Coordinates of C-alpha atoms and ligand atoms in Angstrom, one line a residue:
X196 CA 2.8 -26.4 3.3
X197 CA 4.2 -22.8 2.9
X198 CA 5.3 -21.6 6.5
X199 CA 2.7 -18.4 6.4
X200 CA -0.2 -21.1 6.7
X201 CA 1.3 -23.1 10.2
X202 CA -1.4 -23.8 12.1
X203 CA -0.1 -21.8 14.7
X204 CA -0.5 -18.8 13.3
X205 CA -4.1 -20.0 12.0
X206 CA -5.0 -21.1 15.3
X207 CA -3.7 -17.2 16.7
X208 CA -5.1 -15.8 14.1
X209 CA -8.6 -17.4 14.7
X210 CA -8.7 -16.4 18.4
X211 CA -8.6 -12.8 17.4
X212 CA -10.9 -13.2 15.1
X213 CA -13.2 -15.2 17.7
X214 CA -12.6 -12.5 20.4
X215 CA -12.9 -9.0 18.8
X216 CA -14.7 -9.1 16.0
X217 CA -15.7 -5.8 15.2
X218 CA -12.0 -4.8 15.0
X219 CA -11.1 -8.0 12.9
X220 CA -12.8 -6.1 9.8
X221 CA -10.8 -3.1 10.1
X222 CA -11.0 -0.4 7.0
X223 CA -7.9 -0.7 4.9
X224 CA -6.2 2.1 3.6
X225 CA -2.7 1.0 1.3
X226 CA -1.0 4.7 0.4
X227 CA 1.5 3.3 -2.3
X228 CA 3.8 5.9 -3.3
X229 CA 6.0 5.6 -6.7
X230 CA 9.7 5.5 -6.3
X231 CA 9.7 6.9 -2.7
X232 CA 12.9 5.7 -1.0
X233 CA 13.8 4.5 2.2
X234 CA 15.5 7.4 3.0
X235 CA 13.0 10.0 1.7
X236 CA 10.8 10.5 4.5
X237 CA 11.6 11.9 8.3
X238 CA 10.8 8.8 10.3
X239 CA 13.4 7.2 8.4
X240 CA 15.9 9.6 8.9
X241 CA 15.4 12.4 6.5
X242 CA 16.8 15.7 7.7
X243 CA 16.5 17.8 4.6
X244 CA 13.0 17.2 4.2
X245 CA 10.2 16.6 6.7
X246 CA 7.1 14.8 6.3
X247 CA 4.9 15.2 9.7
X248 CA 1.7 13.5 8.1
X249 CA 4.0 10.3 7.8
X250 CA 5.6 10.5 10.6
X251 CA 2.4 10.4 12.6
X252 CA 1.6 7.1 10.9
X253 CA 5.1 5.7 12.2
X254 CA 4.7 7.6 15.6
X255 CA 0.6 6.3 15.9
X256 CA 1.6 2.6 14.0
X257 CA 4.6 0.2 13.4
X258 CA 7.2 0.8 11.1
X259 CA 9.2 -2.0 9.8
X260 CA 12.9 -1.2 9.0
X261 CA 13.2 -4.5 6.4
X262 CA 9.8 -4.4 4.8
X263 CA 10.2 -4.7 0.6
X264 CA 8.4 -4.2 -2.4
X265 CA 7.5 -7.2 -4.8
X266 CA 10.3 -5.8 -7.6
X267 CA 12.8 -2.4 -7.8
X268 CA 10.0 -1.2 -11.1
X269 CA 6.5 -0.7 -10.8
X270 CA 4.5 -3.5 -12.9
X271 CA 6.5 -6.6 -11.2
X272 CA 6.4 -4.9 -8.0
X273 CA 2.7 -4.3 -8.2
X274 CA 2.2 -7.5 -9.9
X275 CA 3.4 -9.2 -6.5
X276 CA 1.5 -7.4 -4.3
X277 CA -2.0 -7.7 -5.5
X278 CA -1.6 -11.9 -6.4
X279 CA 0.5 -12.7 -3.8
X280 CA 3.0 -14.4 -6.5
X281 CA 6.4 -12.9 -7.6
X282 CA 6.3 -11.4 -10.6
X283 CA 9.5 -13.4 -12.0
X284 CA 7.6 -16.5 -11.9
X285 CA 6.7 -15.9 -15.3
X286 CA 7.9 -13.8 -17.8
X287 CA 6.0 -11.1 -19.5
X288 CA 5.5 -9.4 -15.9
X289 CA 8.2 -5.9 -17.0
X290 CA 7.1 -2.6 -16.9
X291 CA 3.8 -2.3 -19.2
X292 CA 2.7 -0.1 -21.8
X293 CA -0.8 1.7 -20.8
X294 CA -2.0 -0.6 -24.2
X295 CA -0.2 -3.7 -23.0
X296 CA -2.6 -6.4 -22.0
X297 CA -3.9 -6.7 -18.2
X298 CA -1.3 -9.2 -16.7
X299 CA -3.7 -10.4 -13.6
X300 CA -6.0 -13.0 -15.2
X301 CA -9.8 -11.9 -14.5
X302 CA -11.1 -13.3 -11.7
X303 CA -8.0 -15.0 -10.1
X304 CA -7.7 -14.5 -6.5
X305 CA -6.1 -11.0 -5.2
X306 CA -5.9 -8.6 -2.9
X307 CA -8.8 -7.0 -3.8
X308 CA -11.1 -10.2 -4.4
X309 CA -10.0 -11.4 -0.9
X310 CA -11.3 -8.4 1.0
X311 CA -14.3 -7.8 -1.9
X312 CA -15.6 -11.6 -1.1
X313 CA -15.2 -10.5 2.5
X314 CA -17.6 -7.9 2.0
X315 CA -15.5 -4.9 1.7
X316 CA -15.9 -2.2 -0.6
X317 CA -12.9 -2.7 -2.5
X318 CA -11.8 1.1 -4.3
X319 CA -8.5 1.4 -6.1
X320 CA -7.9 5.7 -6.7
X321 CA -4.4 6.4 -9.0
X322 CA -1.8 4.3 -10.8
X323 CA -2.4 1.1 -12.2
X324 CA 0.4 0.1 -14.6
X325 CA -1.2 -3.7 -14.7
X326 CA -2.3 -3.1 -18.2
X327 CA -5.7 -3.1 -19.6
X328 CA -7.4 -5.7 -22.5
X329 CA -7.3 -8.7 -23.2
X330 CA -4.4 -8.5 -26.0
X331 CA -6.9 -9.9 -28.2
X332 CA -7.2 -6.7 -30.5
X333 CA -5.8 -3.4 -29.8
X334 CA -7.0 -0.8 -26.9
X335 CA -9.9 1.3 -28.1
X336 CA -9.5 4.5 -25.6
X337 CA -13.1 5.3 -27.2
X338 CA -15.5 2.6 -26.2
X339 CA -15.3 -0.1 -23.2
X340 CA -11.8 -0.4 -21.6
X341 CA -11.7 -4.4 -20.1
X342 CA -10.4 -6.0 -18.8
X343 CA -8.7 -4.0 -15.9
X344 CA -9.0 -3.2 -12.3
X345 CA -12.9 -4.0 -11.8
X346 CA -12.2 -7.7 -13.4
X347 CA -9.7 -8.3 -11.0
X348 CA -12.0 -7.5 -7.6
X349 CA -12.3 -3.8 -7.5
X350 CA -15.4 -2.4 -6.9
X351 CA -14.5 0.9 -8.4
X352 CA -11.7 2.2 -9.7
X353 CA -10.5 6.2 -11.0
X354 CA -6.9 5.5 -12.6
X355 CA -4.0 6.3 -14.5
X356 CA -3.9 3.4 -17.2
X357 CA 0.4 3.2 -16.8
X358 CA 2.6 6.3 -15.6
X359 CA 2.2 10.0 -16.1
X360 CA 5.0 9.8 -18.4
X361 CA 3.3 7.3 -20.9
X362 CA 0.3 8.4 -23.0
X363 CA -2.5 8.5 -23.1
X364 CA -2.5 11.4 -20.5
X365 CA -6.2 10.8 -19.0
X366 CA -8.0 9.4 -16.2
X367 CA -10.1 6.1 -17.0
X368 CA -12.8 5.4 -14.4
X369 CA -14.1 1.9 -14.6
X370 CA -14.5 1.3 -18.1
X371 CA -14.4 4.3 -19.1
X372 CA -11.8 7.7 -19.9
X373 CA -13.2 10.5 -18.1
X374 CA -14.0 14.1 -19.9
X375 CA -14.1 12.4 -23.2
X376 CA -15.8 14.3 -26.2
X377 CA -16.8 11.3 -29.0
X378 CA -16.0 13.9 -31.0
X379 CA -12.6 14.0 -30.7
X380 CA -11.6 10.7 -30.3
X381 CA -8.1 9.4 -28.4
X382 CA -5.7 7.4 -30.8
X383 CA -2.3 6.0 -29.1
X384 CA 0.9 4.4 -30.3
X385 CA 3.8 2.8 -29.1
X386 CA 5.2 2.2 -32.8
X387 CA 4.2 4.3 -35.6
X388 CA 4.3 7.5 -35.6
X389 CA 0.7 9.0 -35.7
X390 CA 1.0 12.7 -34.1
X391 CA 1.8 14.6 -36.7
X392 CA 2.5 17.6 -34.0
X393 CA 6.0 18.3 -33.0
X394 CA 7.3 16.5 -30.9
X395 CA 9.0 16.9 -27.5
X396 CA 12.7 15.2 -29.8
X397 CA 11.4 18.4 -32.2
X398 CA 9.9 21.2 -30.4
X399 CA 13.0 20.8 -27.8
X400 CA 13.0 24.6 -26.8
X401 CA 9.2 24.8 -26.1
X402 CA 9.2 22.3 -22.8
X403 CA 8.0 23.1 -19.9
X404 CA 10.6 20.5 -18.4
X405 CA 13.2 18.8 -21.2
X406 CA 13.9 15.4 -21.1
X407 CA 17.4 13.5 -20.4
X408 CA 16.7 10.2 -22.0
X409 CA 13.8 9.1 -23.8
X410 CA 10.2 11.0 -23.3
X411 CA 10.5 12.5 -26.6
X412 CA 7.6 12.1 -28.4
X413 CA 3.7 13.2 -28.0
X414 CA 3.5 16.9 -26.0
X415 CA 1.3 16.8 -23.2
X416 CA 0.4 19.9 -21.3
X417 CA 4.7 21.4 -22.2
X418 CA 6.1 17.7 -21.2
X419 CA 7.2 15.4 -23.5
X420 CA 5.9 11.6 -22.8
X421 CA 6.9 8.1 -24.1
X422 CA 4.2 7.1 -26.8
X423 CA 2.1 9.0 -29.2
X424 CA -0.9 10.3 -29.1
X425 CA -3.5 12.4 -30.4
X426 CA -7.3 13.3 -29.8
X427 CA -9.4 13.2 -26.3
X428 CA -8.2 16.7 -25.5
X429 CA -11.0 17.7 -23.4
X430 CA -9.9 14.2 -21.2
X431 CA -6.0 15.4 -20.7
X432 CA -4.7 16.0 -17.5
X433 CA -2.9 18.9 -16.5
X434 CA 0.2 17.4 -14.3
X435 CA 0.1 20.4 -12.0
X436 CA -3.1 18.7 -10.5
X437 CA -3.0 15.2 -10.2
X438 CA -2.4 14.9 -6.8
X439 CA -5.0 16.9 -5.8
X440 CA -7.6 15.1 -8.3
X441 CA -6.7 11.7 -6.9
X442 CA -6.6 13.1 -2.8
X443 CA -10.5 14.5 -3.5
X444 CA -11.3 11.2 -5.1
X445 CA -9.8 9.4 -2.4
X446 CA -11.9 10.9 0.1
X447 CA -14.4 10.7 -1.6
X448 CA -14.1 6.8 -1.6
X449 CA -14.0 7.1 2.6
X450 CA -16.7 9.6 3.3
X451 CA -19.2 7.5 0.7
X452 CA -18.3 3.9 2.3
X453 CA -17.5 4.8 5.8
X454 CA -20.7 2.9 7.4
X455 CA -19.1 -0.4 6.1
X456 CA -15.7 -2.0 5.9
X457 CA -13.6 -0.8 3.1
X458 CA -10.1 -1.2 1.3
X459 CA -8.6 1.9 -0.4
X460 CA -5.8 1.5 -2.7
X461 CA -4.5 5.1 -2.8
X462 CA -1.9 4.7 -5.7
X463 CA 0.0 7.8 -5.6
X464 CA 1.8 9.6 -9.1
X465 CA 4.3 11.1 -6.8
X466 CA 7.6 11.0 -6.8
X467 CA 7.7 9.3 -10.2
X468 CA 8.9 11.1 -13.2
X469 CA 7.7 13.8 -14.9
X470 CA 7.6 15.5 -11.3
X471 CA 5.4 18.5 -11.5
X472 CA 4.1 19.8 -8.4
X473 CA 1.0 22.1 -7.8
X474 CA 1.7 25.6 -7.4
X475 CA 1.7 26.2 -3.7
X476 CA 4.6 23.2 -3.3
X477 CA 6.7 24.4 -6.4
X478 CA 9.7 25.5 -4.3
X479 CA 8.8 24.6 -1.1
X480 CA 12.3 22.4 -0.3
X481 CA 15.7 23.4 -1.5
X482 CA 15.3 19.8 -3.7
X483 CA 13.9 20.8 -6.9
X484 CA 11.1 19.3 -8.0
X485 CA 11.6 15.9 -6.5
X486 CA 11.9 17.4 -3.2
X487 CA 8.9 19.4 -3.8
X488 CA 6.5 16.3 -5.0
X489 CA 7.6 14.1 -1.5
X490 CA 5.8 17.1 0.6
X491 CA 2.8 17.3 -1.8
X492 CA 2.6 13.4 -1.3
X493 CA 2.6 14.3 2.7
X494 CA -0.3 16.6 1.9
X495 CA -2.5 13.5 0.5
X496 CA -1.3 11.7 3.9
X497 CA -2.5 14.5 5.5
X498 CA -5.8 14.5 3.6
X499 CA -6.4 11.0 4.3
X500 CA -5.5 11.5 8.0
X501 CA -7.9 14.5 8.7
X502 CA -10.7 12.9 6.6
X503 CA -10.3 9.6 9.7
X504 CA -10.1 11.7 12.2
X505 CA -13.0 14.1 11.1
X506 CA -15.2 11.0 10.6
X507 CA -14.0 9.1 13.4
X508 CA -13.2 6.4 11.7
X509 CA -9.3 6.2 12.5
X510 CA -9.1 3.8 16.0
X511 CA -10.2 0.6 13.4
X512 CA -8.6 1.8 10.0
X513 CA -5.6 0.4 8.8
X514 CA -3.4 2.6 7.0
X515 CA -0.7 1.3 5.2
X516 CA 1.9 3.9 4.1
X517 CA 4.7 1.9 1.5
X518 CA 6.3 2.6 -1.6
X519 CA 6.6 0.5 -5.2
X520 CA 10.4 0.4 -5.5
X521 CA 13.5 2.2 -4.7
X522 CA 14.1 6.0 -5.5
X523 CA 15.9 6.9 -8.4
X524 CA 16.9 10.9 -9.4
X525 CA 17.6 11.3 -13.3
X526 CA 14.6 9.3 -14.6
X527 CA 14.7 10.5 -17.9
X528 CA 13.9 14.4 -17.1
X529 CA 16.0 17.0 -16.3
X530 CA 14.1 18.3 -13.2
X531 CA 17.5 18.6 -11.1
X532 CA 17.1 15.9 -9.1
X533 CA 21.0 14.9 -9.0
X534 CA 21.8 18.6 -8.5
X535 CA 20.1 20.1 -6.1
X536 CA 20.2 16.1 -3.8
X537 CA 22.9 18.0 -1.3
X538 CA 23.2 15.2 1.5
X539 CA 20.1 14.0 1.3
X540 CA 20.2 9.9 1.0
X541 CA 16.8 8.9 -0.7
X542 CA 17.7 5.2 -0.3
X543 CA 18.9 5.7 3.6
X544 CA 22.2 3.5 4.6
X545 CA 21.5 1.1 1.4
X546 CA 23.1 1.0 -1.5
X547 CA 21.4 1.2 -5.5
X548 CA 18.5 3.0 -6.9
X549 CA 15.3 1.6 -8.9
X550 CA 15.3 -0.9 -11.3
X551 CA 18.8 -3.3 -9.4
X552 CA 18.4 -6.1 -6.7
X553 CA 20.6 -4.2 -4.0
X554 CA 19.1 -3.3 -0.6
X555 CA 18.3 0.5 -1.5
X556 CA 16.3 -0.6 -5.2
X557 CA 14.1 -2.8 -2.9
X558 CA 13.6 -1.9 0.6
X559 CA 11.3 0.6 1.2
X560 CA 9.3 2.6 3.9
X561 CA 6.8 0.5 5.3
X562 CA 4.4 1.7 8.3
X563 CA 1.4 0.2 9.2
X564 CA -1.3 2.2 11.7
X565 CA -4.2 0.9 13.1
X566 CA -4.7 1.7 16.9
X567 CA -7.1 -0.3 17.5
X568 CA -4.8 -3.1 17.5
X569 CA -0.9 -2.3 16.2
X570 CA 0.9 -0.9 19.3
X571 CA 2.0 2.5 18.7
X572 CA 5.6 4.4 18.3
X573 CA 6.6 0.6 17.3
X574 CA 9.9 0.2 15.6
X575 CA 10.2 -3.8 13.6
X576 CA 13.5 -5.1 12.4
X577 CA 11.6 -8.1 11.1
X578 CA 11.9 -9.0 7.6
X579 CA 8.4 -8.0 5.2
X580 CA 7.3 -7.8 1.9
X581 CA 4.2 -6.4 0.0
X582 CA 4.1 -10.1 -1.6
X583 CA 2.6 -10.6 1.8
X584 CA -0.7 -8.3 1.8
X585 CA -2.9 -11.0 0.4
X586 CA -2.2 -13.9 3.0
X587 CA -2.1 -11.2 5.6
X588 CA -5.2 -9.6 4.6
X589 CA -6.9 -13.2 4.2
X590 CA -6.2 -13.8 7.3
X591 CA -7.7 -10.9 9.1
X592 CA -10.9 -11.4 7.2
X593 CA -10.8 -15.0 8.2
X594 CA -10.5 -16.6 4.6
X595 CA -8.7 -19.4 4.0
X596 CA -6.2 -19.6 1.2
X597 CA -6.2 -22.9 -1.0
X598 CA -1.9 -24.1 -1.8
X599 CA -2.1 -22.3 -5.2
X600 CA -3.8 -18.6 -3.9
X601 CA -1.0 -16.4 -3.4
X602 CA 1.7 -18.6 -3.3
X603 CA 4.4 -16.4 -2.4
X604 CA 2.8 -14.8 0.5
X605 CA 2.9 -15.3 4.3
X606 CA 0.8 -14.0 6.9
X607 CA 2.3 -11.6 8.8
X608 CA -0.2 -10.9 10.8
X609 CA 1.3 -12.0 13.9
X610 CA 4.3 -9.9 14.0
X611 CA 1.7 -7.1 12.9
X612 CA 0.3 -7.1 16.0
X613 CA 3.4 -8.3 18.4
X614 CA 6.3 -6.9 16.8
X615 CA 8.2 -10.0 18.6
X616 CA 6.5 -12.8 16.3
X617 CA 8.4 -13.8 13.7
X618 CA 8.1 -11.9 10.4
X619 CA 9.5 -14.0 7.0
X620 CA 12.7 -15.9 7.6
X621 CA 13.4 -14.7 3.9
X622 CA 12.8 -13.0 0.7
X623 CA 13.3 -12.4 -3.1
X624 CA 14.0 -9.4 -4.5
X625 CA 13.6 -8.6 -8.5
X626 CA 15.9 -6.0 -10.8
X627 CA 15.0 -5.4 -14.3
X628 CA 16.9 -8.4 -16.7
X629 CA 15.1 -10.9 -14.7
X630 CA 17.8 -10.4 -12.2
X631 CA 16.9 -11.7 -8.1
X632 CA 18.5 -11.1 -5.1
X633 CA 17.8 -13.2 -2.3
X634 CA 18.0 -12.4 1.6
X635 CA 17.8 -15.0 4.3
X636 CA 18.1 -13.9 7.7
X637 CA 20.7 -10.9 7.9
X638 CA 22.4 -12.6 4.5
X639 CA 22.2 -11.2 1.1
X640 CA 23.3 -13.2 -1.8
X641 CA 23.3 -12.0 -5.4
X642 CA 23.0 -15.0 -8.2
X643 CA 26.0 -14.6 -10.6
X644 CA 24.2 -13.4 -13.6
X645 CA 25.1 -12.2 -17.2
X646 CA 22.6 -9.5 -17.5
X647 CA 23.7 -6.4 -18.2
X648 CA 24.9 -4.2 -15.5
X649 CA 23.7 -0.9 -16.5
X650 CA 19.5 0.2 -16.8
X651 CA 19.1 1.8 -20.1
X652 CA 21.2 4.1 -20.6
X653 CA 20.8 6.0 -17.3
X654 CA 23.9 4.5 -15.7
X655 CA 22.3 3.1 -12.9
X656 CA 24.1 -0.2 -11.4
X657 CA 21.5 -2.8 -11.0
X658 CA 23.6 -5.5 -9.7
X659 CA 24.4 -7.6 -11.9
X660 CA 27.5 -9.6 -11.8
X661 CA 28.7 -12.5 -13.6
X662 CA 29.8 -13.7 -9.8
X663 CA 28.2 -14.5 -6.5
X664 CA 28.7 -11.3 -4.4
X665 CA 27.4 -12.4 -0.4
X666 CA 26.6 -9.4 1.8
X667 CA 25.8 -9.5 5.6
X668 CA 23.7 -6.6 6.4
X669 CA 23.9 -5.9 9.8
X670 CA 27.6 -4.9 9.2
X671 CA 27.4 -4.1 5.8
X672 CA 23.9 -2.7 5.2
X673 CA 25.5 -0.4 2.1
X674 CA 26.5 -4.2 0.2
X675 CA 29.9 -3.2 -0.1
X676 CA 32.2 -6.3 1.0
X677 CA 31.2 -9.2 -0.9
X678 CA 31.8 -12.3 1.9
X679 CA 31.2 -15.0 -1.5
X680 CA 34.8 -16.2 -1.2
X681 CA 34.9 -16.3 2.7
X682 CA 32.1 -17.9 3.1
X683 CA 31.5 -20.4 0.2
X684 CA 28.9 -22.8 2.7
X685 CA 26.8 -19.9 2.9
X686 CA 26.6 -19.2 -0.8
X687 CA 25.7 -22.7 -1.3
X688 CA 23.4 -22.7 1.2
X689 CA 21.5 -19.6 0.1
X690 CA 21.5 -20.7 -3.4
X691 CA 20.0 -23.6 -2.6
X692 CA 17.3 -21.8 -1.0
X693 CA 16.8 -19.8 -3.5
X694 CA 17.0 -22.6 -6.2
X695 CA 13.8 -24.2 -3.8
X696 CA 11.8 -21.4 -3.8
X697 CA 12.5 -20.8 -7.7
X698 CA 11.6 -24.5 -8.2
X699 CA 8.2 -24.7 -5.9
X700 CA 5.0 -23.5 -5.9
Ligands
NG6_240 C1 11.4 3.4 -18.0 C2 11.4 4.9 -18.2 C3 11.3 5.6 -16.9 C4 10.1 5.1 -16.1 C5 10.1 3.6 -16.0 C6 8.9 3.0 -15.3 C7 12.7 5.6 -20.2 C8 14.1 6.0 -20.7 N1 12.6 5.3 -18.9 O1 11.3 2.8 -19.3 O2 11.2 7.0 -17.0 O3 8.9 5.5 -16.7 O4 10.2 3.0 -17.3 O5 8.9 3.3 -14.0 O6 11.8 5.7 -20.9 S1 8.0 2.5 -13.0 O7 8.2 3.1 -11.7 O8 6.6 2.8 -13.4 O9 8.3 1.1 -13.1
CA241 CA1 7.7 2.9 -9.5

């Protein structure tokens, strides 16, 4: 029996549930930024930027100093959160094309289903990147677009099909792209060429923002994307705007369901690549553009906070504020991220960007509000992952899980609520290459691996290393002194662990 489902933690979990009911169903509100860092925001130590609509989460909530996303890239990371499974379980789980097929098999248990067969609403607003179809033939753009989101337990959804750097450049909401004339229908590629336009490897001189690596082919609105496209120009967005579009939709989602229970998956753009900010933030922090996108995704925070509190609907809301994986500055775009960085540490204390297995690709801001039950101004050392939302979530709505729903997750609703409960004795993080690190207690081992040690040609480390390295955080939280030769017993004894988790469910 997985150690999230001890009867314990049943047993407390029940008794809150039998004692409080109205607050056991609270609203759920999961803000998931893209490639925010640890570091990035003022409540975790930011100086050289300040985000006050986050920091009231933390100072109003608990925020969890060890809390990781499923994977160090977006589709893995997502992957893990929604099925409660690591994405590495299987391969075929890397970052998606927005035509690659939807990787969550329709009607399987997630996130979503969990709190939709517990009568919530269930809205997902943004980013998807969990692929759409079924594979068997290829995307039509033009007619019905299913499988996606609403197969997998969403009531409604109003997304981005895969990044803002990947065509097709439009919104699809449920089936359907939005502002799309028949006339002019939407035709995408990830091989052939089929825009005959120039393109952003051609028309170099004419971007709005030039590319570094890759993002060279169809122009969007002056930026180059990966993929081709042409057609379904009425549907294109204009980057400028996106935050704003998703932060009126997201509202709209609370003010239309507040007289029931609802979850809100608030999947923000920002600070992902290409980093456009509206007007009124363009050169608001002396960080460039990446700078400039963190504030504008502290103005959706704000938006979602002064829509609770105008509707008085904050005491029993749960607002989850997290991120998909580790920060990362030149990601294929020359908006001056690197330059313009001054001391600013997006990845805190911890070492390694996006896309490895250190500390800094995986561990992310993690705060969790909800006053009617999480004790404010709380600060959690315990260890967290996003792989645990659907056994958590489960077990506030009072749903049991059978062996084989969300396997990976625990329910951590315990130390949720007492920040002295025990969180996860351990977890697994995921690089790109198929590459995990594994932390168990205040250990982190890295499996010797032969993947290569570079992502792309970006010259990011990710980690790998063709030898054990053994780190022991609270000393060492930057992984810099590999222990693996002082400490061979606890190599073994983490491999091992790691080997069992590998080997079961
Ligand atoms: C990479 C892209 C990067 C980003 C990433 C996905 C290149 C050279 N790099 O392939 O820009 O889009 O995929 O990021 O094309 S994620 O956060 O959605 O996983
Ligand atoms: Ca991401």
């Amino acid at each position: 029996m997985p150690v999230n489902r001890l009867p314990a933690l049943l047993i407390a979990t029940a008794a809150i549930a039998a004692a409080e009911p109205a607050a056991t169903k609270p609203n759920i509100i999961l803000i998931y930024a893209d490639d925010l860092g640890w570091g990035d925001v003022s409540s975790y130590g930011a100086t050289a930027i300040h985000t006050p609509q986050i920091d009231r989460l933390a100072e109003e909530g608990m925020r969890f100093t060890a809390g990781y996303a499923g994977a160090s890239t977006c589709t893995p990371s997502r992957y893990a959160m929604l099925t409660g499974e690591y994405a590495w379980r299987d391969r075929g789980r890397g970052i998606a094309r927005a035509d690659s097929p939807l990787i969550i098999p329709p009607g399987s248990t997630t996130l979503q289903s969990i709190l939709h067969d517990a009568g919530y609403h269930t809205a997902i607003v943004g980013k998807w990147h969990l692929g759409l179809g079924d594979g068997g033939s290829p995307l039509d753009w033009n007619g019905k677009i299913a499988p996606g989101p609403l197969e997998t337990g969403f009531d409604e959804a109003f997304i981005i099909p895969a990044t803002v750097d990947r065509v097709p450049c439009v919104y699809v909401e449920n089936h359907h792209v939005v502002g799309l004339d028949p006339d002019d229908p939407i035709e995408v590629s990830y091989g052939e060429r089929i825009d005959p336009r120039p393109s952003g490897a051609e028309a170099r001189d004419t971007l709005k923002m030039d590319w570094s690596h890759g993002h060279n082919q169809t122009i969007v609105n002056g930026i180059s994307r990966i993929g081709w496209m042409t057609g379904g120009t009425t549907a294109l967005w204009r980057d400028e705007d996106i935050a704003d579009t998703l932060a009126r939709r997201a509202v709209r989602v609370i003010e239309e369901q507040k007289d029931r229970p609802f979850f809100l998956f608030f999947s923000l753009h920002d600070p992902h690549v290409p980093r456009v900010a509206h007007e009124r933030f363009e050169g608001t922090t002396t960080m460039g553009p990446r700078g400039d996108v963190i504030l504008q995704i502290d103005w959706c925070v704000g938006e979602i906070n002064r829509t609770l509190d105008r509707l008085g609907l904050a005491d029993n809301t749960l607002v989850i504020l997290t991120s998909d994986n580790g920060p990362v500055l030149d990601d294929g775009y020359k908006d001056q991220a690197a330059e313009l960085i001054g001391d600013h540490s997006p990845a805190g204390p911890f070492r390694g960007w996006k896309y490895g297995r250190w500390e800094g690709s995986n561990r992310v801001p993690f705060i969790f509000r909800w006053p009617a039950r999480i004790p404010a101004d709380t600060v959690n050392h315990g260890i967290i992952g996003q792989v645990d939302f659907p056994a958590t979530f489960a077990a506030l709505v009072g749903r049991d899980l059978a062996e084989n729903e969300a396997p990976d997750s625990f329910d951590i609703l315990p130390t949720l609520l007492a920040p002295s409960a025990p969180a996860r004795p351990s977890i697994v993080m995921e690089g790109i290459r198929d590459i995990l690190g594994y932390r168990s207690g205040d250990w982190k081992y890295h499996h010797p691996t032969d993947a290569r040690r570079i992502a792309w040609d970006t010259g990011i480390d990710i980690g790998a290393r063709p030898y054990p390295m053994l780190f022991k955080l609270a000393d060492d939280p930057g992984e810099e002194n590999n222990l693996a030769e002082d400490h061979p017993e606890i190599v073994e004894k983490l491999h091992a662990e790691l080997q069992q988790i590998k080997s079961t469910p």
